[in-house]
Tab-separated table of C-alpha atoms in Angstrom:
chain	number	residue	atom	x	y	z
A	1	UNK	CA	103.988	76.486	145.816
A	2	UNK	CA	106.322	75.017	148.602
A	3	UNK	CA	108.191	72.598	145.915
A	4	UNK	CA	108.482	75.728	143.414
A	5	UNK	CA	110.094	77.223	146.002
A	6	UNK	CA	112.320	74.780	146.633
A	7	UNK	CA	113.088	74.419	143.131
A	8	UNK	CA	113.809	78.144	142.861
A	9	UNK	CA	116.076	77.938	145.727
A	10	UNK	CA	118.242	74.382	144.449
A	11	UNK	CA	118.457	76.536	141.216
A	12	UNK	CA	119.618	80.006	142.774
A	13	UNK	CA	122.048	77.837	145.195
A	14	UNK	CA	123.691	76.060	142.180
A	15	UNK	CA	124.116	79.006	139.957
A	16	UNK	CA	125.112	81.350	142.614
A	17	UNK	CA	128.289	78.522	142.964
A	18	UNK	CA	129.171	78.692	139.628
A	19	UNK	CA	128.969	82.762	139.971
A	20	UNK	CA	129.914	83.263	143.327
A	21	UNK	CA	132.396	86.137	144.533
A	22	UNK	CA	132.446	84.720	148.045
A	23	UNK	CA	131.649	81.364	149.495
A	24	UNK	CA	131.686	81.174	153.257
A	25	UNK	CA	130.917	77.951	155.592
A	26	UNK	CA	130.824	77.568	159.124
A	27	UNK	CA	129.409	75.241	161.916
A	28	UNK	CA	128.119	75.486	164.759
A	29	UNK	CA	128.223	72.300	167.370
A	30	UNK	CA	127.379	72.100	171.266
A	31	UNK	CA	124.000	72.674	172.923
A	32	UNK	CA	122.704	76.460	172.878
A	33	UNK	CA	119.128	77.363	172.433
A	34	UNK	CA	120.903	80.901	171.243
A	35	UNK	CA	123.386	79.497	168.674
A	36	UNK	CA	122.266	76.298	167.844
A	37	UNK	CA	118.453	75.997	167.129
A	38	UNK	CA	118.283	73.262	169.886
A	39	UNK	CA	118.616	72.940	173.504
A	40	UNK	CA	120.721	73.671	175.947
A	41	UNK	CA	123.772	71.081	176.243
A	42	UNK	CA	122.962	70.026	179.918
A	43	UNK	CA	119.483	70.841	181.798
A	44	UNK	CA	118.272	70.277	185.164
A	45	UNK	CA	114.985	70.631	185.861
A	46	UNK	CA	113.509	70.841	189.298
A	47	UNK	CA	110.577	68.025	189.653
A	48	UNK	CA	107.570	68.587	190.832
A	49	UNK	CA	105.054	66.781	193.264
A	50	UNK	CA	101.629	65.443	191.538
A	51	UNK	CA	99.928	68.451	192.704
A	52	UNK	CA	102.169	70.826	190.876
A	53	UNK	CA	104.926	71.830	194.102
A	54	UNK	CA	108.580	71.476	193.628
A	55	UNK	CA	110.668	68.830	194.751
A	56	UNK	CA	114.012	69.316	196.605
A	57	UNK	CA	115.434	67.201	193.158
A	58	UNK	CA	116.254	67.839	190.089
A	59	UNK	CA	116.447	65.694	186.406
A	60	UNK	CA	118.760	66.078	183.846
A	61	UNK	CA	119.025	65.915	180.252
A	62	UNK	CA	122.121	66.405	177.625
A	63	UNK	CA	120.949	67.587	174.395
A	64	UNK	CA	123.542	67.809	171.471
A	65	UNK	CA	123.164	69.507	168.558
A	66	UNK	CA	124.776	70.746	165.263
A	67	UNK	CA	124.436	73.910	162.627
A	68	UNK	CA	126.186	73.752	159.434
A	69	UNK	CA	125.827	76.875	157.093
A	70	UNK	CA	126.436	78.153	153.861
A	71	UNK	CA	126.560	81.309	152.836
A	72	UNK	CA	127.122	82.284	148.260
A	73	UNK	CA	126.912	85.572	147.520
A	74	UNK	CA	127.963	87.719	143.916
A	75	UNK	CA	127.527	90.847	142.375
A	76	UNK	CA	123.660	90.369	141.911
A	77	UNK	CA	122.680	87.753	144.021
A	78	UNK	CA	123.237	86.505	147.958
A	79	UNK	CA	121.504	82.805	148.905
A	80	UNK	CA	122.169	81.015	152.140
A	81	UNK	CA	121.508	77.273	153.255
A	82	UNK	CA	121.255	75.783	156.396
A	83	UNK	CA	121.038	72.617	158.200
A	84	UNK	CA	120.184	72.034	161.508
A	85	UNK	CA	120.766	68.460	162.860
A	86	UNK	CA	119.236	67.739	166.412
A	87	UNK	CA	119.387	65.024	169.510
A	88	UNK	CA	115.518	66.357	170.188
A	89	UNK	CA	113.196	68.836	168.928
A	90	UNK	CA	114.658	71.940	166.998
A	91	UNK	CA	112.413	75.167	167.653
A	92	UNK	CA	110.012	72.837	168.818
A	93	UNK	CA	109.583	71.211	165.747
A	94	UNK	CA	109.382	67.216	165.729
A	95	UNK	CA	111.793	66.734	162.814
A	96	UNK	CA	115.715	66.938	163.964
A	97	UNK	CA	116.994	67.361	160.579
A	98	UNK	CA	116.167	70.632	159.026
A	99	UNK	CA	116.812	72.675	155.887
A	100	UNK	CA	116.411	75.913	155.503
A	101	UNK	CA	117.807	78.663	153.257
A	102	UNK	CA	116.931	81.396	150.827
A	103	UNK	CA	117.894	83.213	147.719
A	104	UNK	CA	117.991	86.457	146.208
A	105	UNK	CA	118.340	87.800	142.409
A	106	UNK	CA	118.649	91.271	141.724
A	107	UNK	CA	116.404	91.896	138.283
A	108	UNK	CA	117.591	95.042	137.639
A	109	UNK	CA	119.112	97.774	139.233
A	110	UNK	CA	116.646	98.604	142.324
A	111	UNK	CA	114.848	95.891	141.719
A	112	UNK	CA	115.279	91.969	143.283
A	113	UNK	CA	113.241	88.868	143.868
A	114	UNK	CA	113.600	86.334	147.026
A	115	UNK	CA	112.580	82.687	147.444
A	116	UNK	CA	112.960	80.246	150.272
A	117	UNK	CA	111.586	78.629	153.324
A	118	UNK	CA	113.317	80.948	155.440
A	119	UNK	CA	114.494	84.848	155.187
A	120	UNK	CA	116.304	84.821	158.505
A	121	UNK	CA	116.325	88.869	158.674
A	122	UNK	CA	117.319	89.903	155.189
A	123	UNK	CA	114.445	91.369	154.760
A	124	UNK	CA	113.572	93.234	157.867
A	125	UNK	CA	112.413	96.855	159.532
A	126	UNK	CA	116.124	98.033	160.000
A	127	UNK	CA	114.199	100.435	163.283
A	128	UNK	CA	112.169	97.024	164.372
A	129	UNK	CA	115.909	95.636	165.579
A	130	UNK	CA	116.341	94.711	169.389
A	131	UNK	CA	119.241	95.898	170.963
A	132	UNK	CA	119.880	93.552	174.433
A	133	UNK	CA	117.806	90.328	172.172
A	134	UNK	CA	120.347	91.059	169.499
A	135	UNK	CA	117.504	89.904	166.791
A	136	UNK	CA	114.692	91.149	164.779
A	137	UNK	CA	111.244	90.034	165.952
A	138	UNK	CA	108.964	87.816	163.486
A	139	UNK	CA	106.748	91.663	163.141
A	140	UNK	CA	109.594	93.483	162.076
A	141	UNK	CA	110.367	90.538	159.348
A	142	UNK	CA	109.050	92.255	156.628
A	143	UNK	CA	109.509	89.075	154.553
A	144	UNK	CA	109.839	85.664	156.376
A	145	UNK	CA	109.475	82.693	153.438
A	146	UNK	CA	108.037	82.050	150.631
A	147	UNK	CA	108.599	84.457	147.222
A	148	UNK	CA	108.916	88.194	147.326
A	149	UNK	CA	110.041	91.288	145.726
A	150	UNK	CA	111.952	94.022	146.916
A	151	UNK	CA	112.400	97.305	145.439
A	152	UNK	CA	115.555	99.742	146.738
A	153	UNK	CA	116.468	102.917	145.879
A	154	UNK	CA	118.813	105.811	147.276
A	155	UNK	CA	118.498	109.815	146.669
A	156	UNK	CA	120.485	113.031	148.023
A	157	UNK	CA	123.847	114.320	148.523
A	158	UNK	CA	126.052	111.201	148.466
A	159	UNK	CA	122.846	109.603	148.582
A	160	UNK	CA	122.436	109.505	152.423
A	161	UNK	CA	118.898	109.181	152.073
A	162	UNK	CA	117.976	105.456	150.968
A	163	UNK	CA	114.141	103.098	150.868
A	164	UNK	CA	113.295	99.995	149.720
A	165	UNK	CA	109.775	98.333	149.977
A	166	UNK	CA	108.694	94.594	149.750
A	167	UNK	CA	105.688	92.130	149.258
A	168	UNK	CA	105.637	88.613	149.322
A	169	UNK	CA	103.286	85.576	150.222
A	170	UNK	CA	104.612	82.824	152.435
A	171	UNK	CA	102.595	79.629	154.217
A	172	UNK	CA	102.267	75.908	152.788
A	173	UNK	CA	100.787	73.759	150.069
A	174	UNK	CA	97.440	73.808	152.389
A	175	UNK	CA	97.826	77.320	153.458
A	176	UNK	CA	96.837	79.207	150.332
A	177	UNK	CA	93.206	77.851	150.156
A	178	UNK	CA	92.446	79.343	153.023
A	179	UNK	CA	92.400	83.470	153.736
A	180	UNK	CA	93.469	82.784	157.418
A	181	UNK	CA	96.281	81.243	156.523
A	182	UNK	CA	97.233	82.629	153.414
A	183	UNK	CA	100.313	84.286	153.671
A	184	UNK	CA	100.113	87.640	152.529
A	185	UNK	CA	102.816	90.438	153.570
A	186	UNK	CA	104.540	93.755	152.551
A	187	UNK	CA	106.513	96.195	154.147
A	188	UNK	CA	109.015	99.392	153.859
A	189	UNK	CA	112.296	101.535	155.220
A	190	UNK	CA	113.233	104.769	154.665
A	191	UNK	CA	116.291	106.236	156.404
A	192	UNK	CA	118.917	109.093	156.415
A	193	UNK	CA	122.079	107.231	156.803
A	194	UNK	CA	123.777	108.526	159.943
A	195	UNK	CA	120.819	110.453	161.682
A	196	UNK	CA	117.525	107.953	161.479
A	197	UNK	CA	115.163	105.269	160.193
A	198	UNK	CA	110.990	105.005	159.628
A	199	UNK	CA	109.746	101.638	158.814
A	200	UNK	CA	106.392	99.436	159.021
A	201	UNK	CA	105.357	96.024	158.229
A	202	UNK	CA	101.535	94.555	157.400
A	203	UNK	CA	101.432	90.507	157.885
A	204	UNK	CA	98.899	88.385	157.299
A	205	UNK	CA	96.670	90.572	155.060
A	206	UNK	CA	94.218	88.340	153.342
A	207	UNK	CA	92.350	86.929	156.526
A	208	UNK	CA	91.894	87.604	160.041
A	209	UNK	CA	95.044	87.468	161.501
A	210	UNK	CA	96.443	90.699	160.248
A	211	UNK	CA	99.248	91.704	162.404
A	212	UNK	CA	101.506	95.658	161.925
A	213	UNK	CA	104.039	97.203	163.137
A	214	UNK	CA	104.974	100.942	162.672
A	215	UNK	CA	109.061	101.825	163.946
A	216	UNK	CA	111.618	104.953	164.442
A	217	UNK	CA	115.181	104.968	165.262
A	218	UNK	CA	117.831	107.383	165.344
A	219	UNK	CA	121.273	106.711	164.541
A	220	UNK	CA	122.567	109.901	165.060
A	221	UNK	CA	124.726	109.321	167.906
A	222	UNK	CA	127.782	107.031	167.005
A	223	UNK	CA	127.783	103.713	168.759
A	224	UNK	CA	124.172	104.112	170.484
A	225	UNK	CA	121.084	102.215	168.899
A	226	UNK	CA	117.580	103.808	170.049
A	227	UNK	CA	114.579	102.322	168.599
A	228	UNK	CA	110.981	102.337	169.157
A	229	UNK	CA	107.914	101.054	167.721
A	230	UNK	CA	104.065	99.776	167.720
A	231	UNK	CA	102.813	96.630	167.354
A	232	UNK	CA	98.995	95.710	166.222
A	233	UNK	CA	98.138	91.924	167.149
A	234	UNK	CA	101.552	90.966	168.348
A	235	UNK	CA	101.942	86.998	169.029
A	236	UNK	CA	105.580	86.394	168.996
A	237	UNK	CA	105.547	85.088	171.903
A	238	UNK	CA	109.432	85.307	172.103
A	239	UNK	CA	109.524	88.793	172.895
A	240	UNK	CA	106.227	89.176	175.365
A	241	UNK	CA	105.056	87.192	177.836
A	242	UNK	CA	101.512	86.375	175.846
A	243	UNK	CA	100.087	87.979	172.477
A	244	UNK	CA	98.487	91.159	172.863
A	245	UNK	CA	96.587	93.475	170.480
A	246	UNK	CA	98.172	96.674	171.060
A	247	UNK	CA	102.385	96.639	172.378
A	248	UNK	CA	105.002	99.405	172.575
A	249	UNK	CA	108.675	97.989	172.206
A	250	UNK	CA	111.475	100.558	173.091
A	251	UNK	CA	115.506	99.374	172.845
A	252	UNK	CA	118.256	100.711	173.836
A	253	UNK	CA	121.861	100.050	173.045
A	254	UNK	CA	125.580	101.200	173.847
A	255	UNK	CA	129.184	100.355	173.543
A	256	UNK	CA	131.608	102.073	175.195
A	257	UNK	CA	134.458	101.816	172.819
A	258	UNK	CA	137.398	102.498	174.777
A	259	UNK	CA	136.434	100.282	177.336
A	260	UNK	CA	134.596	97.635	175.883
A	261	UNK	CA	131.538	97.872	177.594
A	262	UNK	CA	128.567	96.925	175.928
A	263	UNK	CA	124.624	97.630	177.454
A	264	UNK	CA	121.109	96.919	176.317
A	265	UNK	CA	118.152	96.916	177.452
A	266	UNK	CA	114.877	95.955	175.768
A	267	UNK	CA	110.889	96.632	177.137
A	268	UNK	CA	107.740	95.434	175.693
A	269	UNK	CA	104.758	96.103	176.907
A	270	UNK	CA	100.832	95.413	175.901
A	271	UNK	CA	99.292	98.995	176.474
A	272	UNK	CA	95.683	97.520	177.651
A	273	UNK	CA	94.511	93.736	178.287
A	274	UNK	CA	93.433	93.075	175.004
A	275	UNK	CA	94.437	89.951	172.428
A	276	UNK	CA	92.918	89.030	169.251
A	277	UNK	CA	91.878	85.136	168.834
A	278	UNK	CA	90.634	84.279	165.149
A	279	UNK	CA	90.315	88.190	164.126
A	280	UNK	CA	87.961	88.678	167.475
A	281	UNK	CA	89.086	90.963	170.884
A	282	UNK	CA	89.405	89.073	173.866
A	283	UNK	CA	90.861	90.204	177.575
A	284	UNK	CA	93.364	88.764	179.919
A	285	UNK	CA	91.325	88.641	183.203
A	286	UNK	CA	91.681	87.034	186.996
A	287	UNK	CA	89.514	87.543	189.132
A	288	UNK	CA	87.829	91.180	187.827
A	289	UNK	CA	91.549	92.308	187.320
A	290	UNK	CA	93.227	93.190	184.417
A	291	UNK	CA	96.389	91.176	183.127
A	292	UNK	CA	98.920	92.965	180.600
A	293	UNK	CA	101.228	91.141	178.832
A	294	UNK	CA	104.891	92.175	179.640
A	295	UNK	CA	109.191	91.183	179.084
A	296	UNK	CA	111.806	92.834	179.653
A	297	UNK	CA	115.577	91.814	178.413
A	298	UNK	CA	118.944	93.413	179.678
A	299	UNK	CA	121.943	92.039	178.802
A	300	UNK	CA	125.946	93.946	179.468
A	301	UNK	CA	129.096	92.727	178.441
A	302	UNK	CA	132.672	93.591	178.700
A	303	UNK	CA	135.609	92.290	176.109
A	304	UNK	CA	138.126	92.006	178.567
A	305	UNK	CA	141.213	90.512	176.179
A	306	UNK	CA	141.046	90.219	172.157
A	307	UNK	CA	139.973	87.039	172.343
A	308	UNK	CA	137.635	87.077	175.963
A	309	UNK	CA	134.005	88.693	176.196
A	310	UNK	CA	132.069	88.065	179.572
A	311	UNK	CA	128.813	89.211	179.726
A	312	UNK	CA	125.600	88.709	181.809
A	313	UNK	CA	121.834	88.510	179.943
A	314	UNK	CA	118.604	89.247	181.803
A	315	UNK	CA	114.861	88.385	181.032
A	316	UNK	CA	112.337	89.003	182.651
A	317	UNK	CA	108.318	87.959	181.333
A	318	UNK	CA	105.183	88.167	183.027
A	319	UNK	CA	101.278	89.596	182.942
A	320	UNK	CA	101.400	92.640	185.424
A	321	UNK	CA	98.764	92.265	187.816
A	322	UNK	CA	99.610	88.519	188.360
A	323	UNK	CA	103.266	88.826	190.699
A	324	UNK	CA	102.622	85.040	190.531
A	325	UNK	CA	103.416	84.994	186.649
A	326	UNK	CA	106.611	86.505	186.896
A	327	UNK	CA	109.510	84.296	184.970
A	328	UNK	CA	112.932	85.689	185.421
A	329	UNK	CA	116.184	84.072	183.622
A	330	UNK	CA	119.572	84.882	184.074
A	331	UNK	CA	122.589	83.869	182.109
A	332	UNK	CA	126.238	84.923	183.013
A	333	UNK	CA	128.264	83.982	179.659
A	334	UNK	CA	131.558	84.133	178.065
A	335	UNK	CA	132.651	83.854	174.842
A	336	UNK	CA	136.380	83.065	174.236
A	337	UNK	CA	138.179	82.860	171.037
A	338	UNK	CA	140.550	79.945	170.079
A	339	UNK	CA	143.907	80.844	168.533
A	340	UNK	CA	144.912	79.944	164.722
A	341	UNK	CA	141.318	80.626	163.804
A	342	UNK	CA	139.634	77.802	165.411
A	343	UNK	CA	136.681	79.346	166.080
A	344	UNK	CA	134.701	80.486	169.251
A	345	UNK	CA	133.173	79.226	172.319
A	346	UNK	CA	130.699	80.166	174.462
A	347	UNK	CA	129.590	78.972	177.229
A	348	UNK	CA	127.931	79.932	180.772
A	349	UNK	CA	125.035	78.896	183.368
A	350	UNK	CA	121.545	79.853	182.695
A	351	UNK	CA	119.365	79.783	185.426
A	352	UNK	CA	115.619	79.753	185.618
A	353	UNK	CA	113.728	81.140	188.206
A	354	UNK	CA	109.321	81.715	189.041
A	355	UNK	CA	107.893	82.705	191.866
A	356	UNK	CA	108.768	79.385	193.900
A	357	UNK	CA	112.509	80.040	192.938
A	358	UNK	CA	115.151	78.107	190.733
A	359	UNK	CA	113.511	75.507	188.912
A	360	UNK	CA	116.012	75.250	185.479
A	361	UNK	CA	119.696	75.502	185.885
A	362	UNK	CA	121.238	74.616	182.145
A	363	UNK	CA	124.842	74.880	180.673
A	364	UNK	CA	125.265	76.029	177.316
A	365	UNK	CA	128.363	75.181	175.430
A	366	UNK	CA	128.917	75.337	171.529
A	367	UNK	CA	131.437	75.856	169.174
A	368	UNK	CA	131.398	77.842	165.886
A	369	UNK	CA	134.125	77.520	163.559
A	370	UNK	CA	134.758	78.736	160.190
A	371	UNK	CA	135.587	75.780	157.655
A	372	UNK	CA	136.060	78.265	154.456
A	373	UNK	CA	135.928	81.853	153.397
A	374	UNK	CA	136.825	82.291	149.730
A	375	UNK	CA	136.640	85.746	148.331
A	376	UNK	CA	137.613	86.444	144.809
């Protein structure tokens, strides 16, 4: 299945450049674990004694990393390829060359297929969006890899009111002997443009692992982003501090237009101590007491000139009813852009703190610059 995909993509990548009505590269270089899929560019980590205490010293790494992607889109198809090249891990992942890329046929009208390793967040709960992370979480992905179908339609005056709904399956070669693994999603949007949005996703259907999400937002309110949502048997562990079965995420989100002030702030929150571990209920205990799963992101930021944006993110993770587990990070930023369209730059100081104080400081520092952007 993984080399038919693969196939599917090579093919949809190649026609869509004979085809295409836009073509668009650009590359990202530095070290940013936000822009780059890698590290940081410089870390310093606080050492620790052999039983686990701090030392008054610190270690330091430089990372270097680089993104190159292309983007082919037409009247009835979009595709996107990627490659990620690495000094260390990328995502974690041992390899430090990566691929990864998608593409998308439309059939017929209301009607299109998808293919590819990954999705990114073409195919997402528009309502599951986080305001302050600026991303869609893995359970609002309706679609993340593999082969899917998406249906899309629009009704109404104007036709303000719009759906779509999808199914795929995604996983490995190995994967799809095996229920638990197997791959097996769908999902769905409905909205009223201007005034608000319903969606839900199902993951992971054929085995134990089955993981949903059920979101609202309203969009009624120019420049403000207000979404909500449930999450059964959430593990990405990106957005709480440890899975849990049952989370409410709520996000917030404004820009002040005339000033250039933007805020966020996104909460989410297991609602007992529950988790799921192979399809069976387990709790988060210490000592008799109960441990929920918790994070917390804020982030504000303020375009001072055309081409200057400082801002300041905020994260905050830990299991309430532990104070010891509490992880903050804290990342003053800017991002400047460089004249005769070279590109941007961002850069800052993230720090790292736990409850024994600063034990990360890095510097992030990358470049993106677009190489082409042909429209016909």
């Amino acid at each position: 299945m993984k080399k038919i995909v693969s196939a599917m993509l090579a093919g949809v990548l190649v026609c869509g450049a004979l085809n295409a009505q836009s073509i668009k590269v650009t590359n990202t270089f530095g070290g940013d674990s936000d822009n780059t899929g890698s590290s940081d560019l410089f870390t310093y980590d606080r050492q620790k004694n052999e039983d686990g205490s701090y030392k008054d010293k610190y270690g330091n790494t430089t990372r270097a990393s680089d993104r190159l992607q292309l983007d082919v889109s037409g009247k009835d198809f979009d595709s996107r390829l990627r490659m990620e090249i690495g000094t260390t891990k990328i995502n974690g992942k041992e390899s430090t060359v990566r691929f990864r890329g998608y593409g998308r046929f439309k059939i017929v009208d209301g009607f299109q297929v998808i293919a590819g390793n990954d999705f990114f967040t073409k195919v997402a709960v528009d309502a599951g969006y986080l305001a302050a992370s600026d991303d869609y979480p893995k359970y609002a992905r309706i679609l993340q890899n593999g082969f899917g179908g998406i249906v899309k339609g629009s009704f109404g005056n104007d036709n303000e009111k719009y759906f779509n709904v999808a199914g795929g399956i995604k996983g490995t070669d190995d994967s799809y002997n095996d229920k638990d693994t197997f791959g097996l999603d769908a999902g769905m949007n409905f909205g009223i443009k201007n005034v608000m949005s319903v969606g839900a996703s199902l993951q992971n259907m054929a085995g134990n692992n089955l993981s949903a999400g059920v979101f609202v937002g309203l969009n009624n309110v120019e420049n403000l982003i207000l979404n909500a949502g449930y999450i059964y048997n959430n593990t990405d562990t990106d957005f709480i501090a440890k899975s849990a079965k049952n989370t409410i995420s709520l996000s917030a989100g404004y820009k002040f237009q005339e000033s250039g002030i933007f805020l966020a702030a996104d909460v989410m929150s297991a609602i007992s101590n529950e988790y799921l571990e192979d399809g069976e209920t387990k709790k988060y205990e210490n000592d008799g007491k109960k441990l929920i799963p918790f994070l917390a992101k804020g982030c504000v930021s303020y375009k001072a000139k055309d081409n200057l944006t400082a801002g300041v993110k905020a994260k905050v993770a830990m299991m309430i009813g532990d104070d010891d587990s509490r992880k903050t990070e804290l990342y003053p930023n800017i991002v400047y852009t460089l004249a005769d369209k070279m590109g941007t730059v961002t850069t800052g100081v993230r720090l790292n703190l736990d409850k024994d104080g600063l034990y990360k400081i890095a510097i992030p520092l990358s470049w993106k610059c677009t190489f082409a952007d042909i429209k016909k």
